[in-house]
């Protein structure tokens, strides 16, 4: 469990730095004809390596266990040790994996989270877990598995303001007004809003691969592939603080 101890320290520190600068997130939902598929989230925090080294120094980072690594963690090996995850959540997360690459000298820091799903019903449940701000937000995932409650900013605080629906022929994401209000009223978000005025960005790209061509989509930012089976949407997630409706969508296919 040495890796888990490392990650419990690493993710909260790294995410805190990332929310003061620029962060690139690529989310991909790949749905097959039978409703199974894969949910993938790639995060590039490489721009933050310099900032972490300048703020804390290489020696201090090394003391905290923040050192080079290139490893894949299979969640089936760790979810069963959690005392905070329900049996249903464990079943959904167990097939998943997390790959972390950190090279302090080359200024590379990337993560990839991969979660297969067996049905669109399970995709909806999985998406909810990943974005509910309590279980699978990047900084909190590993802390929860070890019984700790992570603090600080978390990606789920942004993406969790939306209700996600997935079923055959339909996929949608709409603002939950109560969750959005709670986000805006959070003192941490007020600080982040100030940071956004100084150029902070969370460049978020969503790509949805569907088994049939799209018949209708209501988001003006969405781009369709030539065969109309792939939908891509790009935006700055920080803008969701002021205009969450811009990132809603309903896709019929």
JSON list of C-alpha atoms in Angstrom, two decimals:
[
{"chain": "A", "resi": 1, "resn": "UNK", "atom": "CA", "xyz": [0.00, 0.00, 0.00]},
{"chain": "A", "resi": 2, "resn": "UNK", "atom": "CA", "xyz": [3.03, 2.29, -0.34]},
{"chain": "A", "resi": 3, "resn": "UNK", "atom": "CA", "xyz": [1.63, 3.67, -3.61]},
{"chain": "A", "resi": 4, "resn": "UNK", "atom": "CA", "xyz": [-1.67, 4.48, -1.94]},
{"chain": "A", "resi": 5, "resn": "UNK", "atom": "CA", "xyz": [0.07, 6.39, 0.83]},
{"chain": "A", "resi": 6, "resn": "UNK", "atom": "CA", "xyz": [2.01, 8.31, -1.80]},
{"chain": "A", "resi": 7, "resn": "UNK", "atom": "CA", "xyz": [-1.17, 9.19, -3.70]},
{"chain": "A", "resi": 8, "resn": "UNK", "atom": "CA", "xyz": [-3.08, 10.30, -0.61]},
{"chain": "A", "resi": 9, "resn": "UNK", "atom": "CA", "xyz": [-0.41, 12.94, -0.12]},
{"chain": "A", "resi": 10, "resn": "UNK", "atom": "CA", "xyz": [0.16, 13.69, -3.78]},
{"chain": "A", "resi": 11, "resn": "UNK", "atom": "CA", "xyz": [-3.29, 14.31, -5.21]},
{"chain": "A", "resi": 12, "resn": "UNK", "atom": "CA", "xyz": [-4.51, 16.94, -2.72]},
{"chain": "A", "resi": 13, "resn": "UNK", "atom": "CA", "xyz": [-1.24, 18.87, -3.04]},
{"chain": "A", "resi": 14, "resn": "UNK", "atom": "CA", "xyz": [-1.19, 18.65, -6.84]},
{"chain": "A", "resi": 15, "resn": "UNK", "atom": "CA", "xyz": [-4.86, 19.56, -7.27]},
{"chain": "A", "resi": 16, "resn": "UNK", "atom": "CA", "xyz": [-4.46, 22.56, -5.00]},
{"chain": "A", "resi": 17, "resn": "UNK", "atom": "CA", "xyz": [-1.69, 23.86, -7.24]},
{"chain": "A", "resi": 18, "resn": "UNK", "atom": "CA", "xyz": [-3.62, 23.05, -10.41]},
{"chain": "A", "resi": 19, "resn": "UNK", "atom": "CA", "xyz": [-6.56, 25.14, -9.30]},
{"chain": "A", "resi": 20, "resn": "UNK", "atom": "CA", "xyz": [-4.28, 28.17, -9.24]},
{"chain": "A", "resi": 21, "resn": "UNK", "atom": "CA", "xyz": [-3.13, 27.77, -12.84]},
{"chain": "A", "resi": 22, "resn": "UNK", "atom": "CA", "xyz": [-4.07, 25.86, -15.99]},
{"chain": "A", "resi": 23, "resn": "UNK", "atom": "CA", "xyz": [-5.38, 22.34, -16.22]},
{"chain": "A", "resi": 24, "resn": "UNK", "atom": "CA", "xyz": [-6.37, 20.22, -19.22]},
{"chain": "A", "resi": 25, "resn": "UNK", "atom": "CA", "xyz": [-9.01, 17.53, -18.87]},
{"chain": "A", "resi": 26, "resn": "UNK", "atom": "CA", "xyz": [-10.20, 15.19, -21.62]},
{"chain": "A", "resi": 27, "resn": "UNK", "atom": "CA", "xyz": [-13.28, 13.13, -20.85]},
{"chain": "A", "resi": 28, "resn": "UNK", "atom": "CA", "xyz": [-14.34, 10.41, -23.29]},
{"chain": "A", "resi": 29, "resn": "UNK", "atom": "CA", "xyz": [-17.49, 8.29, -23.18]},
{"chain": "A", "resi": 30, "resn": "UNK", "atom": "CA", "xyz": [-17.47, 5.38, -25.62]},
{"chain": "A", "resi": 31, "resn": "UNK", "atom": "CA", "xyz": [-20.81, 3.53, -25.91]},
{"chain": "A", "resi": 32, "resn": "UNK", "atom": "CA", "xyz": [-21.02, 0.29, -27.90]},
{"chain": "A", "resi": 33, "resn": "UNK", "atom": "CA", "xyz": [-24.07, -1.19, -29.66]},
{"chain": "A", "resi": 34, "resn": "UNK", "atom": "CA", "xyz": [-24.96, -3.39, -26.67]},
{"chain": "A", "resi": 35, "resn": "UNK", "atom": "CA", "xyz": [-24.81, -0.44, -24.22]},
{"chain": "A", "resi": 36, "resn": "UNK", "atom": "CA", "xyz": [-21.46, -1.42, -22.72]},
{"chain": "A", "resi": 37, "resn": "UNK", "atom": "CA", "xyz": [-18.40, 0.76, -23.11]},
{"chain": "A", "resi": 38, "resn": "UNK", "atom": "CA", "xyz": [-15.72, 2.76, -21.38]},
{"chain": "A", "resi": 39, "resn": "UNK", "atom": "CA", "xyz": [-15.46, 6.07, -19.54]},
{"chain": "A", "resi": 40, "resn": "UNK", "atom": "CA", "xyz": [-12.00, 7.65, -19.66]},
{"chain": "A", "resi": 41, "resn": "UNK", "atom": "CA", "xyz": [-10.65, 10.81, -18.06]},
{"chain": "A", "resi": 42, "resn": "UNK", "atom": "CA", "xyz": [-7.20, 12.13, -18.99]},
{"chain": "A", "resi": 43, "resn": "UNK", "atom": "CA", "xyz": [-5.79, 14.97, -16.95]},
{"chain": "A", "resi": 44, "resn": "UNK", "atom": "CA", "xyz": [-2.64, 16.94, -17.80]},
{"chain": "A", "resi": 45, "resn": "UNK", "atom": "CA", "xyz": [-1.20, 18.91, -14.89]},
{"chain": "A", "resi": 46, "resn": "UNK", "atom": "CA", "xyz": [2.32, 19.26, -16.33]},
{"chain": "A", "resi": 47, "resn": "UNK", "atom": "CA", "xyz": [2.26, 23.05, -16.16]},
{"chain": "A", "resi": 48, "resn": "UNK", "atom": "CA", "xyz": [2.08, 22.78, -12.39]},
{"chain": "A", "resi": 49, "resn": "UNK", "atom": "CA", "xyz": [5.40, 20.95, -11.92]},
{"chain": "A", "resi": 50, "resn": "UNK", "atom": "CA", "xyz": [7.41, 24.17, -12.13]},
{"chain": "A", "resi": 51, "resn": "UNK", "atom": "CA", "xyz": [5.07, 25.88, -9.70]},
{"chain": "A", "resi": 52, "resn": "UNK", "atom": "CA", "xyz": [5.27, 23.04, -7.18]},
{"chain": "A", "resi": 53, "resn": "UNK", "atom": "CA", "xyz": [9.06, 22.98, -7.39]},
{"chain": "A", "resi": 54, "resn": "UNK", "atom": "CA", "xyz": [9.30, 26.76, -7.01]},
{"chain": "A", "resi": 55, "resn": "UNK", "atom": "CA", "xyz": [6.89, 26.89, -4.10]},
{"chain": "A", "resi": 56, "resn": "UNK", "atom": "CA", "xyz": [8.05, 23.87, -2.12]},
{"chain": "A", "resi": 57, "resn": "UNK", "atom": "CA", "xyz": [11.49, 23.04, -3.51]},
{"chain": "A", "resi": 58, "resn": "UNK", "atom": "CA", "xyz": [12.67, 19.65, -4.78]},
{"chain": "A", "resi": 59, "resn": "UNK", "atom": "CA", "xyz": [13.96, 18.54, -1.39]},
{"chain": "A", "resi": 60, "resn": "UNK", "atom": "CA", "xyz": [10.67, 19.30, 0.37]},
{"chain": "A", "resi": 61, "resn": "UNK", "atom": "CA", "xyz": [8.70, 17.55, -2.38]},
{"chain": "A", "resi": 62, "resn": "UNK", "atom": "CA", "xyz": [10.94, 14.50, -2.02]},
{"chain": "A", "resi": 63, "resn": "UNK", "atom": "CA", "xyz": [10.37, 14.45, 1.75]},
{"chain": "A", "resi": 64, "resn": "UNK", "atom": "CA", "xyz": [6.63, 14.34, 1.13]},
{"chain": "A", "resi": 65, "resn": "UNK", "atom": "CA", "xyz": [7.10, 11.41, -1.21]},
{"chain": "A", "resi": 66, "resn": "UNK", "atom": "CA", "xyz": [6.42, 13.46, -4.34]},
{"chain": "A", "resi": 67, "resn": "UNK", "atom": "CA", "xyz": [8.89, 11.86, -6.73]},
{"chain": "A", "resi": 68, "resn": "UNK", "atom": "CA", "xyz": [8.99, 10.34, -10.20]},
{"chain": "A", "resi": 69, "resn": "UNK", "atom": "CA", "xyz": [6.58, 7.54, -10.89]},
{"chain": "A", "resi": 70, "resn": "UNK", "atom": "CA", "xyz": [5.04, 5.76, -13.87]},
{"chain": "A", "resi": 71, "resn": "UNK", "atom": "CA", "xyz": [2.53, 3.25, -12.58]},
{"chain": "A", "resi": 72, "resn": "UNK", "atom": "CA", "xyz": [-0.94, 1.80, -13.04]},
{"chain": "A", "resi": 73, "resn": "UNK", "atom": "CA", "xyz": [-3.18, 1.06, -10.08]},
{"chain": "A", "resi": 74, "resn": "UNK", "atom": "CA", "xyz": [-5.97, -1.47, -10.60]},
{"chain": "A", "resi": 75, "resn": "UNK", "atom": "CA", "xyz": [-8.86, -0.52, -8.39]},
{"chain": "A", "resi": 76, "resn": "UNK", "atom": "CA", "xyz": [-9.89, -4.13, -7.85]},
{"chain": "A", "resi": 77, "resn": "UNK", "atom": "CA", "xyz": [-6.81, -4.39, -5.65]},
{"chain": "A", "resi": 78, "resn": "UNK", "atom": "CA", "xyz": [-7.84, -1.55, -3.37]},
{"chain": "A", "resi": 79, "resn": "UNK", "atom": "CA", "xyz": [-11.60, -0.86, -3.36]},
{"chain": "A", "resi": 80, "resn": "UNK", "atom": "CA", "xyz": [-12.41, -3.77, -1.09]},
{"chain": "A", "resi": 81, "resn": "UNK", "atom": "CA", "xyz": [-10.29, -2.24, 1.68]},
{"chain": "A", "resi": 82, "resn": "UNK", "atom": "CA", "xyz": [-12.44, 0.89, 1.76]},
{"chain": "A", "resi": 83, "resn": "UNK", "atom": "CA", "xyz": [-14.84, 1.37, 4.65]},
{"chain": "A", "resi": 84, "resn": "UNK", "atom": "CA", "xyz": [-16.58, 4.35, 2.99]},
{"chain": "A", "resi": 85, "resn": "UNK", "atom": "CA", "xyz": [-17.70, 2.85, -0.31]},
{"chain": "A", "resi": 86, "resn": "UNK", "atom": "CA", "xyz": [-21.00, 0.98, -0.62]},
{"chain": "A", "resi": 87, "resn": "UNK", "atom": "CA", "xyz": [-21.12, -2.48, -2.20]},
{"chain": "A", "resi": 88, "resn": "UNK", "atom": "CA", "xyz": [-22.69, -1.00, -5.34]},
{"chain": "A", "resi": 89, "resn": "UNK", "atom": "CA", "xyz": [-19.99, 1.64, -5.69]},
{"chain": "A", "resi": 90, "resn": "UNK", "atom": "CA", "xyz": [-17.27, -0.97, -5.18]},
{"chain": "A", "resi": 91, "resn": "UNK", "atom": "CA", "xyz": [-18.78, -3.10, -7.95]},
{"chain": "A", "resi": 92, "resn": "UNK", "atom": "CA", "xyz": [-18.83, -0.16, -10.36]},
{"chain": "A", "resi": 93, "resn": "UNK", "atom": "CA", "xyz": [-15.29, 0.97, -9.53]},
{"chain": "A", "resi": 94, "resn": "UNK", "atom": "CA", "xyz": [-13.63, -2.46, -9.33]},
{"chain": "A", "resi": 95, "resn": "UNK", "atom": "CA", "xyz": [-12.98, -2.84, -13.10]},
{"chain": "A", "resi": 96, "resn": "UNK", "atom": "CA", "xyz": [-11.31, 0.58, -13.22]},
{"chain": "A", "resi": 97, "resn": "UNK", "atom": "CA", "xyz": [-7.68, 1.61, -13.31]},
{"chain": "A", "resi": 98, "resn": "UNK", "atom": "CA", "xyz": [-5.67, 4.77, -12.71]},
{"chain": "A", "resi": 99, "resn": "UNK", "atom": "CA", "xyz": [-2.38, 5.45, -14.46]},
{"chain": "A", "resi": 100, "resn": "UNK", "atom": "CA", "xyz": [-0.09, 8.16, -13.08]},
{"chain": "A", "resi": 101, "resn": "UNK", "atom": "CA", "xyz": [3.02, 9.49, -14.77]},
{"chain": "A", "resi": 102, "resn": "UNK", "atom": "CA", "xyz": [5.18, 12.03, -12.97]},
{"chain": "A", "resi": 103, "resn": "UNK", "atom": "CA", "xyz": [8.61, 13.11, -14.18]},
{"chain": "A", "resi": 104, "resn": "UNK", "atom": "CA", "xyz": [9.86, 16.08, -12.20]},
{"chain": "A", "resi": 105, "resn": "UNK", "atom": "CA", "xyz": [12.85, 16.68, -14.47]},
{"chain": "A", "resi": 106, "resn": "UNK", "atom": "CA", "xyz": [10.90, 16.46, -17.72]},
{"chain": "A", "resi": 107, "resn": "UNK", "atom": "CA", "xyz": [8.02, 18.51, -16.21]},
{"chain": "A", "resi": 108, "resn": "UNK", "atom": "CA", "xyz": [5.44, 15.83, -16.96]},
{"chain": "A", "resi": 109, "resn": "UNK", "atom": "CA", "xyz": [2.47, 15.09, -14.73]},
{"chain": "A", "resi": 110, "resn": "UNK", "atom": "CA", "xyz": [-0.47, 13.23, -16.25]},
{"chain": "A", "resi": 111, "resn": "UNK", "atom": "CA", "xyz": [-3.18, 10.87, -15.03]},
{"chain": "A", "resi": 112, "resn": "UNK", "atom": "CA", "xyz": [-5.57, 8.55, -16.86]},
{"chain": "A", "resi": 113, "resn": "UNK", "atom": "CA", "xyz": [-8.63, 7.05, -15.21]},
{"chain": "A", "resi": 114, "resn": "UNK", "atom": "CA", "xyz": [-10.33, 4.24, -17.15]},
{"chain": "A", "resi": 115, "resn": "UNK", "atom": "CA", "xyz": [-13.69, 2.72, -16.15]},
{"chain": "A", "resi": 116, "resn": "UNK", "atom": "CA", "xyz": [-15.42, 0.06, -18.24]},
{"chain": "A", "resi": 117, "resn": "UNK", "atom": "CA", "xyz": [-19.21, -0.22, -17.85]},
{"chain": "A", "resi": 118, "resn": "UNK", "atom": "CA", "xyz": [-21.55, -3.07, -18.75]},
{"chain": "A", "resi": 119, "resn": "UNK", "atom": "CA", "xyz": [-24.69, -1.03, -19.53]},
{"chain": "A", "resi": 120, "resn": "UNK", "atom": "CA", "xyz": [-25.83, 2.56, -19.96]},
{"chain": "A", "resi": 121, "resn": "UNK", "atom": "CA", "xyz": [-27.61, 2.28, -16.64]},
{"chain": "A", "resi": 122, "resn": "UNK", "atom": "CA", "xyz": [-24.23, 1.55, -15.04]},
{"chain": "A", "resi": 123, "resn": "UNK", "atom": "CA", "xyz": [-22.65, 4.39, -17.03]},
{"chain": "A", "resi": 124, "resn": "UNK", "atom": "CA", "xyz": [-25.15, 6.77, -15.46]},
{"chain": "A", "resi": 125, "resn": "UNK", "atom": "CA", "xyz": [-24.37, 5.44, -11.99]},
{"chain": "A", "resi": 126, "resn": "UNK", "atom": "CA", "xyz": [-20.64, 5.54, -12.64]},
{"chain": "A", "resi": 127, "resn": "UNK", "atom": "CA", "xyz": [-20.77, 9.10, -13.95]},
{"chain": "A", "resi": 128, "resn": "UNK", "atom": "CA", "xyz": [-22.70, 10.15, -10.85]},
{"chain": "A", "resi": 129, "resn": "UNK", "atom": "CA", "xyz": [-20.09, 8.56, -8.58]},
{"chain": "A", "resi": 130, "resn": "UNK", "atom": "CA", "xyz": [-17.24, 10.22, -10.44]},
{"chain": "A", "resi": 131, "resn": "UNK", "atom": "CA", "xyz": [-18.80, 13.64, -10.18]},
{"chain": "A", "resi": 132, "resn": "UNK", "atom": "CA", "xyz": [-20.57, 13.68, -6.84]},
{"chain": "A", "resi": 133, "resn": "UNK", "atom": "CA", "xyz": [-17.66, 15.46, -5.12]},
{"chain": "A", "resi": 134, "resn": "UNK", "atom": "CA", "xyz": [-17.39, 12.83, -2.41]},
{"chain": "A", "resi": 135, "resn": "UNK", "atom": "CA", "xyz": [-16.05, 9.57, -3.79]},
{"chain": "A", "resi": 136, "resn": "UNK", "atom": "CA", "xyz": [-14.10, 9.78, -7.02]},
{"chain": "A", "resi": 137, "resn": "UNK", "atom": "CA", "xyz": [-13.02, 13.37, -7.28]},
{"chain": "A", "resi": 138, "resn": "UNK", "atom": "CA", "xyz": [-9.33, 13.04, -8.04]},
{"chain": "A", "resi": 139, "resn": "UNK", "atom": "CA", "xyz": [-8.07, 14.35, -4.71]},
{"chain": "A", "resi": 140, "resn": "UNK", "atom": "CA", "xyz": [-10.58, 12.30, -2.72]},
{"chain": "A", "resi": 141, "resn": "UNK", "atom": "CA", "xyz": [-10.55, 8.91, -4.37]},
{"chain": "A", "resi": 142, "resn": "UNK", "atom": "CA", "xyz": [-7.46, 7.61, -2.64]},
{"chain": "A", "resi": 143, "resn": "UNK", "atom": "CA", "xyz": [-8.14, 9.31, 0.66]},
{"chain": "A", "resi": 144, "resn": "UNK", "atom": "CA", "xyz": [-11.57, 7.70, 0.86]},
{"chain": "A", "resi": 145, "resn": "UNK", "atom": "CA", "xyz": [-10.11, 4.30, 0.15]},
{"chain": "A", "resi": 146, "resn": "UNK", "atom": "CA", "xyz": [-7.84, 4.74, 3.11]},
{"chain": "A", "resi": 147, "resn": "UNK", "atom": "CA", "xyz": [-10.54, 6.10, 5.38]},
{"chain": "A", "resi": 148, "resn": "UNK", "atom": "CA", "xyz": [-9.49, 9.75, 5.11]},
{"chain": "A", "resi": 149, "resn": "UNK", "atom": "CA", "xyz": [-11.72, 12.62, 4.10]},
{"chain": "A", "resi": 150, "resn": "UNK", "atom": "CA", "xyz": [-9.93, 14.76, 1.56]},
{"chain": "A", "resi": 151, "resn": "UNK", "atom": "CA", "xyz": [-10.22, 18.51, 1.62]},
{"chain": "A", "resi": 152, "resn": "UNK", "atom": "CA", "xyz": [-9.56, 21.36, -0.75]},
{"chain": "A", "resi": 153, "resn": "UNK", "atom": "CA", "xyz": [-10.73, 21.90, -4.30]},
{"chain": "A", "resi": 154, "resn": "UNK", "atom": "CA", "xyz": [-11.89, 18.93, -6.32]},
{"chain": "A", "resi": 155, "resn": "UNK", "atom": "CA", "xyz": [-12.96, 18.45, -9.93]},
{"chain": "A", "resi": 156, "resn": "UNK", "atom": "CA", "xyz": [-16.21, 16.88, -8.75]},
{"chain": "A", "resi": 157, "resn": "UNK", "atom": "CA", "xyz": [-17.23, 20.20, -7.24]},
{"chain": "A", "resi": 158, "resn": "UNK", "atom": "CA", "xyz": [-17.50, 21.56, -10.78]},
{"chain": "A", "resi": 159, "resn": "UNK", "atom": "CA", "xyz": [-18.79, 18.59, -12.75]},
{"chain": "A", "resi": 160, "resn": "UNK", "atom": "CA", "xyz": [-21.09, 17.55, -9.90]},
{"chain": "A", "resi": 161, "resn": "UNK", "atom": "CA", "xyz": [-23.50, 20.43, -10.51]},
{"chain": "A", "resi": 162, "resn": "UNK", "atom": "CA", "xyz": [-24.98, 18.51, -13.44]},
{"chain": "A", "resi": 163, "resn": "UNK", "atom": "CA", "xyz": [-27.47, 15.66, -13.53]},
{"chain": "A", "resi": 164, "resn": "UNK", "atom": "CA", "xyz": [-26.38, 13.08, -16.10]},
{"chain": "A", "resi": 165, "resn": "UNK", "atom": "CA", "xyz": [-28.77, 10.72, -17.90]},
{"chain": "A", "resi": 166, "resn": "UNK", "atom": "CA", "xyz": [-27.81, 7.86, -20.19]},
{"chain": "A", "resi": 167, "resn": "UNK", "atom": "CA", "xyz": [-30.10, 5.35, -21.88]},
{"chain": "A", "resi": 168, "resn": "UNK", "atom": "CA", "xyz": [-30.48, 3.83, -25.32]},
{"chain": "A", "resi": 169, "resn": "UNK", "atom": "CA", "xyz": [-31.01, 6.66, -27.81]},
{"chain": "A", "resi": 170, "resn": "UNK", "atom": "CA", "xyz": [-30.51, 9.48, -25.30]},
{"chain": "A", "resi": 171, "resn": "UNK", "atom": "CA", "xyz": [-27.71, 11.11, -23.34]},
{"chain": "A", "resi": 172, "resn": "UNK", "atom": "CA", "xyz": [-28.10, 14.38, -21.45]},
{"chain": "A", "resi": 173, "resn": "UNK", "atom": "CA", "xyz": [-26.49, 16.64, -18.87]},
{"chain": "A", "resi": 174, "resn": "UNK", "atom": "CA", "xyz": [-28.48, 19.39, -17.13]},
{"chain": "A", "resi": 175, "resn": "UNK", "atom": "CA", "xyz": [-27.80, 21.80, -14.31]},
{"chain": "A", "resi": 176, "resn": "UNK", "atom": "CA", "xyz": [-28.94, 20.86, -10.83]},
{"chain": "A", "resi": 177, "resn": "UNK", "atom": "CA", "xyz": [-29.75, 24.35, -9.54]},
{"chain": "A", "resi": 178, "resn": "UNK", "atom": "CA", "xyz": [-29.40, 23.43, -5.87]},
{"chain": "A", "resi": 179, "resn": "UNK", "atom": "CA", "xyz": [-25.93, 21.97, -6.40]},
{"chain": "A", "resi": 180, "resn": "UNK", "atom": "CA", "xyz": [-24.90, 24.94, -8.53]},
{"chain": "A", "resi": 181, "resn": "UNK", "atom": "CA", "xyz": [-25.99, 27.38, -5.81]},
{"chain": "A", "resi": 182, "resn": "UNK", "atom": "CA", "xyz": [-24.07, 25.40, -3.19]},
{"chain": "A", "resi": 183, "resn": "UNK", "atom": "CA", "xyz": [-20.99, 25.56, -5.42]},
{"chain": "A", "resi": 184, "resn": "UNK", "atom": "CA", "xyz": [-21.25, 29.31, -5.95]},
{"chain": "A", "resi": 185, "resn": "UNK", "atom": "CA", "xyz": [-21.77, 29.90, -2.22]},
{"chain": "A", "resi": 186, "resn": "UNK", "atom": "CA", "xyz": [-18.67, 27.86, -1.32]},
{"chain": "A", "resi": 187, "resn": "UNK", "atom": "CA", "xyz": [-15.91, 30.27, -0.09]},
{"chain": "A", "resi": 188, "resn": "UNK", "atom": "CA", "xyz": [-13.29, 28.26, -2.00]},
{"chain": "A", "resi": 189, "resn": "UNK", "atom": "CA", "xyz": [-15.16, 28.91, -5.23]},
{"chain": "A", "resi": 190, "resn": "UNK", "atom": "CA", "xyz": [-15.12, 32.66, -4.57]},
{"chain": "A", "resi": 191, "resn": "UNK", "atom": "CA", "xyz": [-11.33, 32.48, -4.43]},
{"chain": "A", "resi": 192, "resn": "UNK", "atom": "CA", "xyz": [-11.24, 30.46, -7.64]},
{"chain": "A", "resi": 193, "resn": "UNK", "atom": "CA", "xyz": [-13.50, 33.00, -9.33]},
{"chain": "A", "resi": 194, "resn": "UNK", "atom": "CA", "xyz": [-10.96, 35.68, -8.50]},
{"chain": "A", "resi": 195, "resn": "UNK", "atom": "CA", "xyz": [-8.20, 33.45, -9.87]},
{"chain": "A", "resi": 196, "resn": "UNK", "atom": "CA", "xyz": [-10.17, 32.98, -13.10]},
{"chain": "A", "resi": 197, "resn": "UNK", "atom": "CA", "xyz": [-10.12, 36.72, -13.61]},
{"chain": "A", "resi": 198, "resn": "UNK", "atom": "CA", "xyz": [-6.33, 36.45, -13.61]},
{"chain": "A", "resi": 199, "resn": "UNK", "atom": "CA", "xyz": [-6.32, 33.80, -16.32]},
{"chain": "A", "resi": 200, "resn": "UNK", "atom": "CA", "xyz": [-6.94, 30.51, -14.52]},
{"chain": "A", "resi": 201, "resn": "UNK", "atom": "CA", "xyz": [-8.40, 27.92, -16.88]},
{"chain": "A", "resi": 202, "resn": "UNK", "atom": "CA", "xyz": [-9.65, 24.36, -16.69]},
{"chain": "A", "resi": 203, "resn": "UNK", "atom": "CA", "xyz": [-9.72, 23.36, -20.34]},
{"chain": "A", "resi": 204, "resn": "UNK", "atom": "CA", "xyz": [-12.33, 20.61, -20.43]},
{"chain": "A", "resi": 205, "resn": "UNK", "atom": "CA", "xyz": [-13.05, 18.53, -23.53]},
{"chain": "A", "resi": 206, "resn": "UNK", "atom": "CA", "xyz": [-15.87, 15.99, -23.66]},
{"chain": "A", "resi": 207, "resn": "UNK", "atom": "CA", "xyz": [-15.95, 13.44, -26.48]},
{"chain": "A", "resi": 208, "resn": "UNK", "atom": "CA", "xyz": [-18.93, 11.10, -26.78]},
{"chain": "A", "resi": 209, "resn": "UNK", "atom": "CA", "xyz": [-18.73, 8.14, -29.17]},
{"chain": "A", "resi": 210, "resn": "UNK", "atom": "CA", "xyz": [-22.13, 6.66, -30.01]},
{"chain": "A", "resi": 211, "resn": "UNK", "atom": "CA", "xyz": [-23.22, 3.44, -31.78]},
{"chain": "A", "resi": 212, "resn": "UNK", "atom": "CA", "xyz": [-25.61, 5.30, -34.08]},
{"chain": "A", "resi": 213, "resn": "UNK", "atom": "CA", "xyz": [-25.65, 8.74, -35.78]},
{"chain": "A", "resi": 214, "resn": "UNK", "atom": "CA", "xyz": [-26.87, 11.72, -33.78]},
{"chain": "A", "resi": 215, "resn": "UNK", "atom": "CA", "xyz": [-30.38, 12.83, -34.72]},
{"chain": "A", "resi": 216, "resn": "UNK", "atom": "CA", "xyz": [-30.49, 15.95, -32.57]},
{"chain": "A", "resi": 217, "resn": "UNK", "atom": "CA", "xyz": [-28.26, 17.90, -30.18]},
{"chain": "A", "resi": 218, "resn": "UNK", "atom": "CA", "xyz": [-29.12, 21.20, -28.51]},
{"chain": "A", "resi": 219, "resn": "UNK", "atom": "CA", "xyz": [-25.68, 22.53, -27.50]},
{"chain": "A", "resi": 220, "resn": "UNK", "atom": "CA", "xyz": [-24.34, 25.14, -29.94]},
{"chain": "A", "resi": 221, "resn": "UNK", "atom": "CA", "xyz": [-20.73, 24.39, -28.95]},
{"chain": "A", "resi": 222, "resn": "UNK", "atom": "CA", "xyz": [-21.00, 20.73, -29.95]},
{"chain": "A", "resi": 223, "resn": "UNK", "atom": "CA", "xyz": [-19.10, 19.53, -33.01]},
{"chain": "A", "resi": 224, "resn": "UNK", "atom": "CA", "xyz": [-20.20, 16.42, -34.89]},
{"chain": "A", "resi": 225, "resn": "UNK", "atom": "CA", "xyz": [-17.94, 14.05, -36.81]},
{"chain": "A", "resi": 226, "resn": "UNK", "atom": "CA", "xyz": [-18.66, 13.38, -40.48]},
{"chain": "A", "resi": 227, "resn": "UNK", "atom": "CA", "xyz": [-20.52, 10.16, -39.64]},
{"chain": "A", "resi": 228, "resn": "UNK", "atom": "CA", "xyz": [-22.39, 11.97, -36.81]},
{"chain": "A", "resi": 229, "resn": "UNK", "atom": "CA", "xyz": [-21.42, 9.25, -34.34]},
{"chain": "A", "resi": 230, "resn": "UNK", "atom": "CA", "xyz": [-18.92, 11.37, -32.39]},
{"chain": "A", "resi": 231, "resn": "UNK", "atom": "CA", "xyz": [-19.75, 14.54, -30.43]},
{"chain": "A", "resi": 232, "resn": "UNK", "atom": "CA", "xyz": [-17.02, 16.87, -29.13]},
{"chain": "A", "resi": 233, "resn": "UNK", "atom": "CA", "xyz": [-17.51, 19.82, -26.78]},
{"chain": "A", "resi": 234, "resn": "UNK", "atom": "CA", "xyz": [-14.71, 22.09, -25.52]},
{"chain": "A", "resi": 235, "resn": "UNK", "atom": "CA", "xyz": [-14.95, 24.79, -22.86]},
{"chain": "A", "resi": 236, "resn": "UNK", "atom": "CA", "xyz": [-13.35, 26.40, -19.83]},
{"chain": "A", "resi": 237, "resn": "UNK", "atom": "CA", "xyz": [-14.95, 24.64, -16.87]},
{"chain": "A", "resi": 238, "resn": "UNK", "atom": "CA", "xyz": [-14.40, 27.65, -14.61]},
{"chain": "A", "resi": 239, "resn": "UNK", "atom": "CA", "xyz": [-17.07, 29.47, -16.65]},
{"chain": "A", "resi": 240, "resn": "UNK", "atom": "CA", "xyz": [-19.61, 27.07, -15.14]},
{"chain": "A", "resi": 241, "resn": "UNK", "atom": "CA", "xyz": [-19.52, 29.23, -12.02]},
{"chain": "A", "resi": 242, "resn": "UNK", "atom": "CA", "xyz": [-21.31, 32.01, -13.91]},
{"chain": "A", "resi": 243, "resn": "UNK", "atom": "CA", "xyz": [-22.92, 30.28, -16.87]},
{"chain": "A", "resi": 244, "resn": "UNK", "atom": "CA", "xyz": [-23.51, 26.60, -16.09]},
{"chain": "A", "resi": 245, "resn": "UNK", "atom": "CA", "xyz": [-26.27, 26.34, -18.68]},
{"chain": "A", "resi": 246, "resn": "UNK", "atom": "CA", "xyz": [-23.72, 26.76, -21.48]},
{"chain": "A", "resi": 247, "resn": "UNK", "atom": "CA", "xyz": [-22.46, 23.24, -20.83]},
{"chain": "A", "resi": 248, "resn": "UNK", "atom": "CA", "xyz": [-25.81, 21.45, -20.76]},
{"chain": "A", "resi": 249, "resn": "UNK", "atom": "CA", "xyz": [-26.70, 19.10, -23.57]},
{"chain": "A", "resi": 250, "resn": "UNK", "atom": "CA", "xyz": [-29.31, 16.65, -24.77]},
{"chain": "A", "resi": 251, "resn": "UNK", "atom": "CA", "xyz": [-28.25, 14.20, -27.46]},
{"chain": "A", "resi": 252, "resn": "UNK", "atom": "CA", "xyz": [-30.74, 12.02, -29.32]},
{"chain": "A", "resi": 253, "resn": "UNK", "atom": "CA", "xyz": [-29.37, 9.24, -31.52]}
]
